[in-house]
XYZ file of C-alpha atoms in Angstrom:
582
model
C 32.903 11.540 5.580
C 35.325 14.858 5.498
C 32.473 16.698 3.901
C 29.999 16.021 6.701
C 32.083 17.971 9.312
C 31.688 21.128 10.979
C 33.709 23.097 8.633
C 31.499 22.120 5.464
C 28.119 21.970 7.267
C 26.890 25.092 5.627
C 28.310 24.909 2.246
C 25.822 23.784 -0.588
C 25.869 19.985 -1.015
C 28.010 19.677 -4.311
C 30.783 21.768 -2.615
C 30.467 19.365 0.422
C 30.958 16.665 -2.240
C 33.778 18.426 -3.365
C 35.553 18.353 0.315
C 35.024 14.732 0.320
C 36.418 14.217 -3.446
C 38.799 11.105 -3.615
C 41.545 11.108 -6.239
C 40.533 7.740 -7.565
C 37.243 8.947 -8.743
C 38.482 11.302 -11.165
C 39.522 8.899 -14.011
C 36.057 7.287 -13.849
C 34.215 10.815 -13.749
C 36.400 11.720 -16.645
C 35.353 8.762 -18.901
C 31.495 9.112 -17.583
C 31.582 12.852 -18.586
C 32.886 12.075 -22.125
C 30.221 9.271 -22.479
C 27.588 11.454 -21.024
C 28.144 14.246 -23.601
C 27.504 11.871 -26.538
C 24.065 11.509 -25.207
C 23.574 15.105 -24.091
C 24.141 16.721 -27.156
C 21.578 14.997 -29.422
C 19.062 14.507 -26.855
C 19.237 18.409 -26.039
C 18.622 19.274 -29.376
C 16.011 16.881 -30.021
C 13.996 17.748 -26.843
C 14.401 21.552 -27.556
C 12.771 21.207 -30.684
C 9.864 19.086 -29.120
C 9.406 22.000 -26.873
C 8.897 24.205 -30.136
C 12.357 25.757 -29.411
C 15.737 26.246 -31.554
C 17.903 23.276 -31.328
C 20.696 25.122 -29.609
C 18.747 26.384 -26.685
C 18.754 22.352 -25.471
C 22.621 22.784 -25.545
C 22.491 26.003 -23.347
C 19.884 24.396 -21.074
C 22.127 21.231 -20.625
C 25.300 23.097 -19.564
C 23.680 25.215 -17.018
C 21.300 22.782 -15.376
C 24.518 20.304 -15.205
C 26.492 23.287 -13.510
C 23.678 24.288 -11.163
C 22.969 20.823 -9.848
C 26.874 20.111 -9.571
C 26.752 23.082 -6.963
C 23.529 22.542 -5.205
C 22.483 19.052 -5.770
C 22.795 16.612 -2.984
C 22.918 13.524 -5.269
C 26.338 12.400 -6.416
C 24.762 10.391 -9.465
C 21.804 12.109 -10.846
C 21.864 13.770 -14.292
C 19.534 16.559 -14.785
C 18.696 18.289 -18.275
C 16.068 18.608 -21.126
C 13.778 15.692 -20.933
C 10.996 14.318 -23.057
C 8.244 14.254 -20.559
C 8.574 18.084 -20.167
C 9.010 19.031 -23.698
C 5.060 18.868 -24.683
C 4.315 20.759 -21.549
C 6.576 23.537 -22.147
C 5.161 23.630 -25.827
C 1.784 23.803 -24.296
C 2.576 26.563 -22.040
C 4.173 28.696 -25.238
C 1.869 28.115 -28.174
C -1.189 30.040 -26.737
C 0.941 33.088 -26.203
C 2.853 32.903 -29.661
C 1.234 34.599 -32.719
C 0.960 32.411 -35.815
C 4.564 32.221 -37.082
C 5.894 34.124 -34.189
C 9.648 34.366 -33.968
C 11.862 32.341 -32.221
C 13.590 35.241 -30.023
C 10.047 35.578 -28.393
C 9.568 31.944 -27.716
C 13.019 31.468 -26.095
C 12.158 34.507 -23.816
C 8.904 32.957 -22.962
C 10.682 29.436 -22.344
C 13.279 31.199 -20.351
C 10.647 32.954 -18.045
C 8.767 29.783 -17.696
C 12.141 27.950 -16.422
C 12.573 30.915 -13.945
C 8.955 30.543 -12.567
C 9.597 26.641 -12.094
C 12.977 27.496 -10.350
C 11.278 29.798 -8.014
C 8.337 27.689 -7.248
C 10.680 24.427 -6.689
C 13.079 26.366 -4.541
C 10.198 27.576 -2.204
C 8.900 24.050 -2.078
C 12.444 23.107 -0.845
C 12.859 25.821 1.659
C 9.297 25.072 2.966
C 10.103 21.308 2.958
C 6.898 20.590 0.816
C 8.288 17.449 -0.326
C 5.066 15.601 -0.185
C 3.623 17.695 -3.087
C 5.239 15.290 -5.298
C 2.961 12.666 -3.777
C -0.020 14.323 -5.057
C -0.093 12.164 -8.243
C -0.663 8.425 -7.392
C 1.018 5.699 -9.403
C -1.875 4.524 -11.408
C -2.798 8.213 -12.529
C 0.900 8.868 -13.501
C 1.034 5.592 -15.594
C -2.201 6.694 -17.351
C -0.569 10.223 -17.926
C 2.508 8.882 -19.085
C 0.894 6.600 -21.747
C -1.073 9.900 -22.843
C 1.846 11.974 -23.125
C 3.977 9.119 -25.055
C 1.109 8.780 -27.676
C 1.172 12.769 -27.546
C 4.686 12.805 -28.543
C 4.626 10.126 -30.893
C 2.025 11.718 -32.643
C 3.365 14.935 -33.033
C 6.628 13.796 -34.137
C 5.369 11.619 -37.155
C 5.242 14.748 -39.551
C 9.044 15.352 -38.868
C 9.747 11.730 -39.303
C 7.913 11.778 -42.627
C 9.643 15.100 -43.776
C 6.989 17.669 -43.391
C 5.432 19.993 -40.846
C 1.825 20.842 -39.660
C 0.466 23.594 -37.589
C -2.149 21.617 -35.634
C -2.039 21.685 -31.707
C -3.501 18.734 -29.774
C -3.379 14.858 -30.095
C -6.543 14.790 -32.651
C -5.886 17.782 -34.443
C -2.354 16.675 -35.126
C -3.242 13.260 -36.051
C -5.751 14.637 -38.597
C -3.047 16.860 -39.837
C -0.576 14.111 -40.327
C -3.120 12.011 -41.972
C -3.981 14.761 -44.438
C -0.262 15.360 -45.202
C 0.281 11.838 -46.108
C -2.856 11.975 -48.361
C -1.717 15.208 -49.861
C 1.842 13.801 -51.113
C 3.969 15.621 -48.567
C 5.885 12.564 -47.519
C 9.774 12.741 -48.165
C 10.704 9.045 -48.983
C 14.451 9.892 -47.906
C 13.353 11.467 -44.479
C 10.978 8.367 -43.845
C 14.131 5.978 -44.648
C 16.751 7.731 -42.381
C 14.225 8.348 -39.483
C 12.696 4.770 -39.409
C 16.190 3.444 -39.766
C 17.190 5.509 -36.886
C 14.435 4.270 -34.534
C 15.162 0.724 -35.495
C 18.792 1.116 -34.586
C 18.290 2.790 -31.237
C 15.828 0.161 -30.288
C 17.770 -2.736 -31.358
C 20.925 -1.485 -29.602
C 19.193 -0.695 -26.383
C 17.655 -4.126 -26.468
C 20.883 -6.271 -27.185
C 23.812 -4.028 -26.713
C 22.789 -1.745 -24.027
C 26.363 -0.408 -23.040
C 26.652 1.053 -26.448
C 25.721 4.485 -26.875
C 22.707 4.040 -29.166
C 21.879 7.627 -29.768
C 25.441 8.447 -30.535
C 25.823 5.708 -32.976
C 22.429 6.646 -34.851
C 23.547 10.347 -34.943
C 26.940 9.551 -36.582
C 25.492 7.024 -39.268
C 22.794 9.536 -39.865
C 25.497 12.433 -40.278
C 27.209 9.899 -42.766
C 24.236 8.973 -44.691
C 23.682 12.825 -45.293
C 27.156 12.995 -46.960
C 27.015 9.605 -48.936
C 23.484 9.843 -50.197
C 23.089 13.878 -50.313
C 20.091 13.711 -48.066
C 19.688 17.606 -48.105
C 19.575 17.464 -51.926
C 16.562 14.709 -51.569
C 14.330 17.131 -49.442
C 15.631 15.945 -46.167
C 15.702 19.338 -43.532
C 19.120 19.230 -41.727
C 19.865 20.751 -38.358
C 22.394 23.281 -40.030
C 25.326 25.017 -38.091
C 24.458 25.949 -34.850
C 25.458 29.709 -33.517
C 29.056 29.966 -32.207
C 29.546 30.738 -28.630
C 27.428 30.830 -25.384
C 24.831 33.290 -24.790
C 25.386 36.059 -22.076
C 23.525 36.144 -18.690
C 19.942 37.520 -19.860
C 16.806 38.321 -17.976
C 13.985 37.205 -20.255
C 11.927 40.093 -21.359
C 8.322 39.241 -21.621
C 4.694 41.042 -21.545
C 2.859 41.503 -18.272
C -0.188 39.434 -19.516
C 2.151 36.699 -20.491
C 2.927 35.825 -16.441
C -0.363 34.349 -15.566
C -0.563 31.908 -18.346
C 3.204 30.945 -17.740
C 2.640 30.545 -14.035
C -0.002 27.799 -14.692
C 2.306 25.858 -16.913
C 5.014 26.450 -14.507
C 3.107 24.863 -11.293
C 2.276 21.952 -13.632
C 6.091 21.560 -14.840
C 7.301 21.981 -11.477
C 4.843 19.319 -10.152
C 5.890 16.639 -12.959
C 9.515 17.507 -12.297
C 9.418 17.122 -8.543
C 7.839 13.828 -8.756
C 10.149 12.516 -11.401
C 13.160 13.905 -9.400
C 12.104 12.155 -6.147
C 11.238 8.827 -7.665
C 14.679 8.640 -9.707
C 16.576 9.928 -6.477
C 15.158 7.187 -4.567
C 15.599 4.512 -7.315
C 19.505 5.521 -7.578
C 19.889 5.962 -3.809
C 18.636 2.490 -3.147
C 21.347 1.318 -5.442
C 24.444 3.457 -4.286
C 23.607 3.441 -0.592
C 22.852 7.336 -0.479
C 20.397 8.813 1.570
C 17.407 10.731 -0.295
C 17.221 14.238 0.515
C 13.923 15.174 -0.960
C 14.034 18.929 0.171
C 17.484 19.405 -1.070
C 16.545 17.848 -4.267
C 13.773 20.205 -4.836
C 15.987 23.328 -3.992
C 18.691 21.949 -6.426
C 16.004 21.224 -9.220
C 15.195 24.865 -8.548
C 18.525 26.440 -8.824
C 19.197 24.380 -12.176
C 15.961 25.671 -13.600
C 16.551 29.310 -12.697
C 20.236 29.232 -14.001
C 18.824 27.819 -17.290
C 16.207 30.523 -17.553
C 19.032 33.272 -17.071
C 20.984 31.931 -20.168
C 18.289 31.204 -22.829
C 17.192 27.963 -21.432
C 14.017 26.126 -20.503
C 12.701 23.904 -17.513
C 14.319 20.803 -16.758
C 14.016 17.713 -14.887
C 16.048 14.618 -13.863
C 16.868 12.001 -16.618
C 16.526 8.618 -15.697
C 18.045 7.303 -18.709
C 21.000 9.730 -18.712
C 21.678 9.123 -15.136
C 21.571 5.578 -15.857
C 24.119 5.929 -18.703
C 26.420 7.948 -16.374
C 26.236 5.239 -13.694
C 27.308 2.387 -16.176
C 30.024 4.494 -17.373
C 31.385 4.603 -14.018
C 30.427 7.887 -12.708
C 31.515 8.685 -9.047
C 30.314 12.568 -8.545
C 28.575 15.577 -10.152
C 32.165 16.237 -11.514
C 30.791 13.958 -14.294
C 28.052 16.589 -15.269
C 30.736 19.443 -14.981
C 32.799 17.575 -17.655
C 29.843 17.052 -19.708
C 28.789 20.603 -19.549
C 32.479 21.844 -20.190
C 32.634 19.766 -23.294
C 29.323 21.036 -24.863
C 30.805 24.438 -24.293
C 34.014 24.017 -26.286
C 31.990 22.084 -29.052
C 29.740 25.383 -29.288
C 33.093 27.637 -29.175
C 35.181 25.457 -31.316
C 32.727 23.073 -33.388
C 29.604 24.806 -33.932
C 29.217 23.313 -37.364
C 29.640 19.603 -36.028
C 26.153 18.671 -36.320
C 24.971 20.820 -39.372
C 24.231 17.801 -41.405
C 22.613 15.918 -38.899
C 18.798 15.017 -40.536
C 15.781 16.364 -38.356
C 14.224 13.040 -39.066
C 17.074 11.543 -36.893
C 16.034 13.826 -34.021
C 12.493 12.871 -34.357
C 13.920 9.179 -34.182
C 15.310 10.494 -30.656
C 12.383 11.628 -29.404
C 10.013 8.812 -30.607
C 12.300 6.270 -28.951
C 12.235 8.288 -25.696
C 8.411 8.434 -25.883
C 8.404 4.698 -26.064
C 10.268 4.404 -22.793
C 7.461 6.589 -21.092
C 4.830 4.371 -21.887
C 3.969 1.677 -19.477
C 1.528 -0.728 -21.125
C 2.626 -3.466 -18.951
C 1.783 -1.398 -15.943
C -1.741 -0.684 -17.058
C -2.180 -4.386 -17.845
C -1.281 -5.342 -14.279
C -3.707 -2.552 -13.130
C -6.525 -4.129 -14.927
C -5.799 -7.511 -13.441
C -5.097 -6.299 -9.824
C -7.527 -3.427 -9.442
C -10.060 -2.401 -12.086
C -10.694 0.742 -10.084
C -7.111 2.308 -10.182
C -7.125 1.127 -14.044
C -9.969 2.912 -14.718
C -8.298 6.090 -12.998
C -5.293 5.373 -15.268
C -7.405 5.438 -18.352
C -9.083 8.459 -17.356
C -5.608 10.302 -16.745
C -4.795 8.985 -20.318
C -7.896 10.496 -21.941
C -7.406 13.463 -20.140
C -3.917 14.094 -21.785
C -5.148 12.674 -25.046
C -8.271 14.697 -25.424
C -7.734 17.790 -23.164
C -4.158 18.319 -23.816
C -0.951 17.944 -21.763
C -1.514 20.872 -19.385
C -4.926 20.000 -18.659
C -3.903 16.419 -18.420
C -1.939 17.166 -15.557
C -4.573 18.869 -13.731
C -6.584 15.723 -14.454
C -4.182 13.310 -13.263
C -3.735 15.427 -9.778
C -7.556 15.958 -9.538
C -8.022 12.326 -9.965
C -5.566 11.186 -7.521
C -7.173 13.601 -4.983
C -10.622 12.358 -5.700
C -9.483 8.828 -5.299
C -8.231 9.536 -1.688
C -11.413 11.147 -1.042
C -13.426 8.191 -2.539
C -11.658 5.824 -0.189
C -12.407 7.807 2.942
C -15.962 8.434 1.662
C -16.707 4.994 1.177
C -14.265 2.922 3.287
C -14.722 -0.952 3.652
C -17.230 -1.902 6.637
C -18.228 -5.219 7.902
C -19.636 -7.416 10.532
C -17.379 -9.380 12.617
C -17.877 -12.809 14.244
C -15.789 -15.419 16.316
C -14.510 -18.531 14.247
C -13.783 -21.682 15.992
C -10.000 -22.129 16.520
C -9.008 -18.636 14.986
C -8.179 -16.148 17.557
C -10.026 -12.957 17.528
C -12.846 -11.613 15.604
C -13.267 -11.814 11.967
C -14.970 -10.560 8.924
C -18.053 -12.554 8.294
C -17.767 -12.225 4.259
C -14.524 -13.988 4.349
C -15.815 -16.411 7.232
C -19.559 -17.074 6.385
C -19.539 -19.704 9.204
C -18.395 -17.155 11.985
C -20.715 -17.309 15.073
C -22.312 -14.602 16.609
C -24.220 -13.294 19.881
C -27.872 -12.964 19.843
C -28.569 -9.612 20.374
C -25.461 -8.207 19.509
C -23.436 -6.871 16.222
C -20.008 -6.221 16.151
C -19.384 -3.439 13.392
C -15.815 -2.331 11.824
C -15.601 0.755 10.141
C -12.411 1.083 8.315
C -11.597 4.644 8.010
C -11.944 8.078 9.790
C -15.278 9.533 10.477
C -15.886 12.896 8.967
C -18.376 14.994 7.481
C -18.539 13.087 4.131
C -19.185 9.618 5.560
C -20.928 10.258 8.954
C -24.423 10.184 7.735
C -23.674 6.909 5.913
C -22.225 5.294 8.851
C -25.112 6.226 10.766
C -27.545 4.949 8.214
C -25.567 1.682 7.867
C -26.074 1.140 11.920
C -29.644 1.734 11.691
C -30.081 -0.609 9.012
C -28.127 -3.266 11.010
C -30.833 -2.767 13.784
C -33.485 -3.807 11.794
C -33.272 -7.533 12.670
C -35.062 -10.408 14.602
C -34.403 -11.053 17.406
C -33.978 -7.533 18.436
C -30.390 -5.693 19.171
C -29.419 -5.007 22.528
C -25.904 -3.824 21.597
C -24.175 -2.071 18.474
C -20.274 -2.744 19.204
C -18.208 -0.598 17.083
C -14.411 -2.437 16.525
C -13.079 1.098 16.509
C -9.675 0.792 16.130
C -9.336 1.514 12.311
C -11.325 5.040 13.176
C -8.280 7.298 13.296
C -10.487 10.535 13.523
C -13.945 11.824 14.493
C -14.653 15.418 13.284
C -17.507 17.812 14.761
C -20.081 16.628 12.150
C -19.333 12.925 12.661
C -19.555 13.750 16.479
C -23.147 15.339 15.853
C -24.148 12.338 13.856
C -22.984 9.869 16.714
C -24.804 11.777 19.365
C -28.165 11.656 17.125
C -27.266 7.864 16.332
C -26.850 6.847 20.055
C -30.231 8.799 20.929
C -32.073 6.973 18.120
C -30.533 3.444 19.407
C -31.463 4.460 23.024
C -35.090 5.095 21.966
C -35.130 1.343 20.877
C -33.413 0.039 23.924
C -30.190 -0.457 21.999
C -26.841 0.383 23.442
C -23.995 1.971 21.501
C -20.787 0.719 22.329
C -16.952 1.032 21.374
C -14.062 -0.893 21.818
C -10.358 -0.174 20.880
C -10.905 3.502 20.443
C -7.683 5.320 19.841
C -6.704 7.329 22.760
C -6.339 10.483 20.752
C -9.985 9.877 19.045
C -11.376 9.077 22.792
C -10.153 12.488 23.906
C -11.963 14.103 20.902
C -15.088 12.428 21.787
C -14.943 13.476 25.271
C -14.328 17.320 24.327
C -17.107 17.147 21.893
C -19.413 16.503 25.084
C -20.378 12.960 23.678
C -20.302 10.875 26.766
C -23.262 12.901 27.865
C -25.232 10.570 26.000
C -22.882 7.676 25.719
C -22.321 6.004 28.849
C -18.522 6.246 29.613
C -19.056 2.521 30.790
C -19.480 1.594 27.157
C -15.994 2.410 26.009
C -13.805 -0.999 26.231
C -10.250 -1.232 25.837
C -10.515 -4.712 23.741
C -13.349 -6.313 21.694
C -13.005 -9.475 24.175
C -13.386 -7.367 27.055
C -16.692 -5.608 25.516
C -17.780 -9.306 24.401
C -17.480 -10.500 27.752
C -19.066 -7.595 29.529
C -22.061 -8.131 27.016
C -22.109 -12.140 27.782
C -22.075 -11.290 31.625
C -24.959 -8.963 31.328
C -27.281 -10.988 28.806
C -25.815 -14.787 29.291
C -25.932 -15.090 25.588
C -24.109 -17.609 23.841
C -22.250 -18.230 20.380
C -24.456 -19.655 17.689
C -24.824 -19.678 13.876
C -28.597 -19.252 14.142
C -29.622 -17.861 10.577
C -31.662 -15.542 12.364
C -28.625 -13.577 13.865
C -28.147 -10.022 12.649
C -26.694 -10.156 9.080
C -24.285 -7.712 7.471
C -26.433 -5.638 5.253
C -24.094 -5.856 2.341
C -24.333 -9.444 2.353
C -26.059 -11.391 -0.489
């Protein structure tokens, strides 16, 4: 493509796309930009309020992140903006720093600084090529985290849907405050009616008429209902007229002691944003034939967040739903986002009162339907059927969000993912192998109880690296295998799955070999990888382990044992058994 030549090699990805722009894309990008704007405006306002910020900041944020990604984003199709999954995290970062009844100006300044911090973190991650960071959250823990987030958002929006507000913080407190509000008669029936109708309308249109902009239809009908039924006079809160114009370039002013708490929130938000962006980029790239450039995506996300933070915005992420809308509308490049940003600016300058009669319960309906899309109940049920351990991880992540809060919840999710990796390395699968007639090779005796074995020989397979955490259990396992009748002569390690041996494990192997030698048993290895064999030699283990006891294949090791002992294959019940067998 022309944008890939030497002339454009050093330009930002968006400008390289511009050099390769095709004239026949223009009409499709314009149409997609118009359609996208219809979704950006109500969602931007709704997600701003979800984050505890004025609705107008959602529009400022949408404009800046779209323009920044158009310049720095490598994908021609991804759409960035305020996101329902980040809203509670932003609110959780701001609430502890806000005094009771704190002014909106301070909230905006804190959110803007949070966005700048997220931008710096993600830009550094991209420059340092740390794309693997997005893999710190496993899918089961992410499912649990998102389920907890969906429930948190849903409960938090119920008071607005019913026409009142609460000062509670946290899922349990918010649920209790909502119930108290209902019991105290604070419900506004007209608010419930318009909000509930909005939820039903969005869900029905998304299910049966997916090409229709459901959110836009609901917003238009809600504004019409305000005029027809005088909802404002019936106690329903309205958005009101938005400030005219666009904010100037502003560096947010916050207190020094605010920086550390904001930085902690920024790390969690950056991690979720990166994971969301990489997964969406991968999904849409596979459909459009584009190549995923993870490090460039991180840099672009950082630029978008930094730009939003300098114009009274808040942290953003990639939106799968808005990207899908743009794709269905025929978007061909990031010009779609530029057109969407331009239309929002025109609205702010020329028509700031366009949404003044939009009911607040309608915005709650937008957020609640978005929260429902975050939940993955079918995925949770699949984990229950497929792997109970990962189901429990998912539930633990869910409870972390529900009971501890959104930001601690992401820490729980990451921690559980890391612990799960460690658990698998700590207790890897291990078993005894035998020969199965008419099946080439050597096989797990648990899967083939009829497998034949050689008297005096046990073949043991350990499916993981040998390191400080599992070395002692590996040694104890082999010592248990030796307590059999007739006595063992060889313990043969099927070492192909052993990918590493650290110094602690090397010391354990040396002690194991000496203990086995004291009982007249030889420790033998087969199929040990060359890098691992070189480590063993560097550790000096060949001083105790006979170099002749390293074989290239299991077949060669077994043949050597049979030649030495004359043993014959047998299914004798006195043969050494796997200690984990029933």
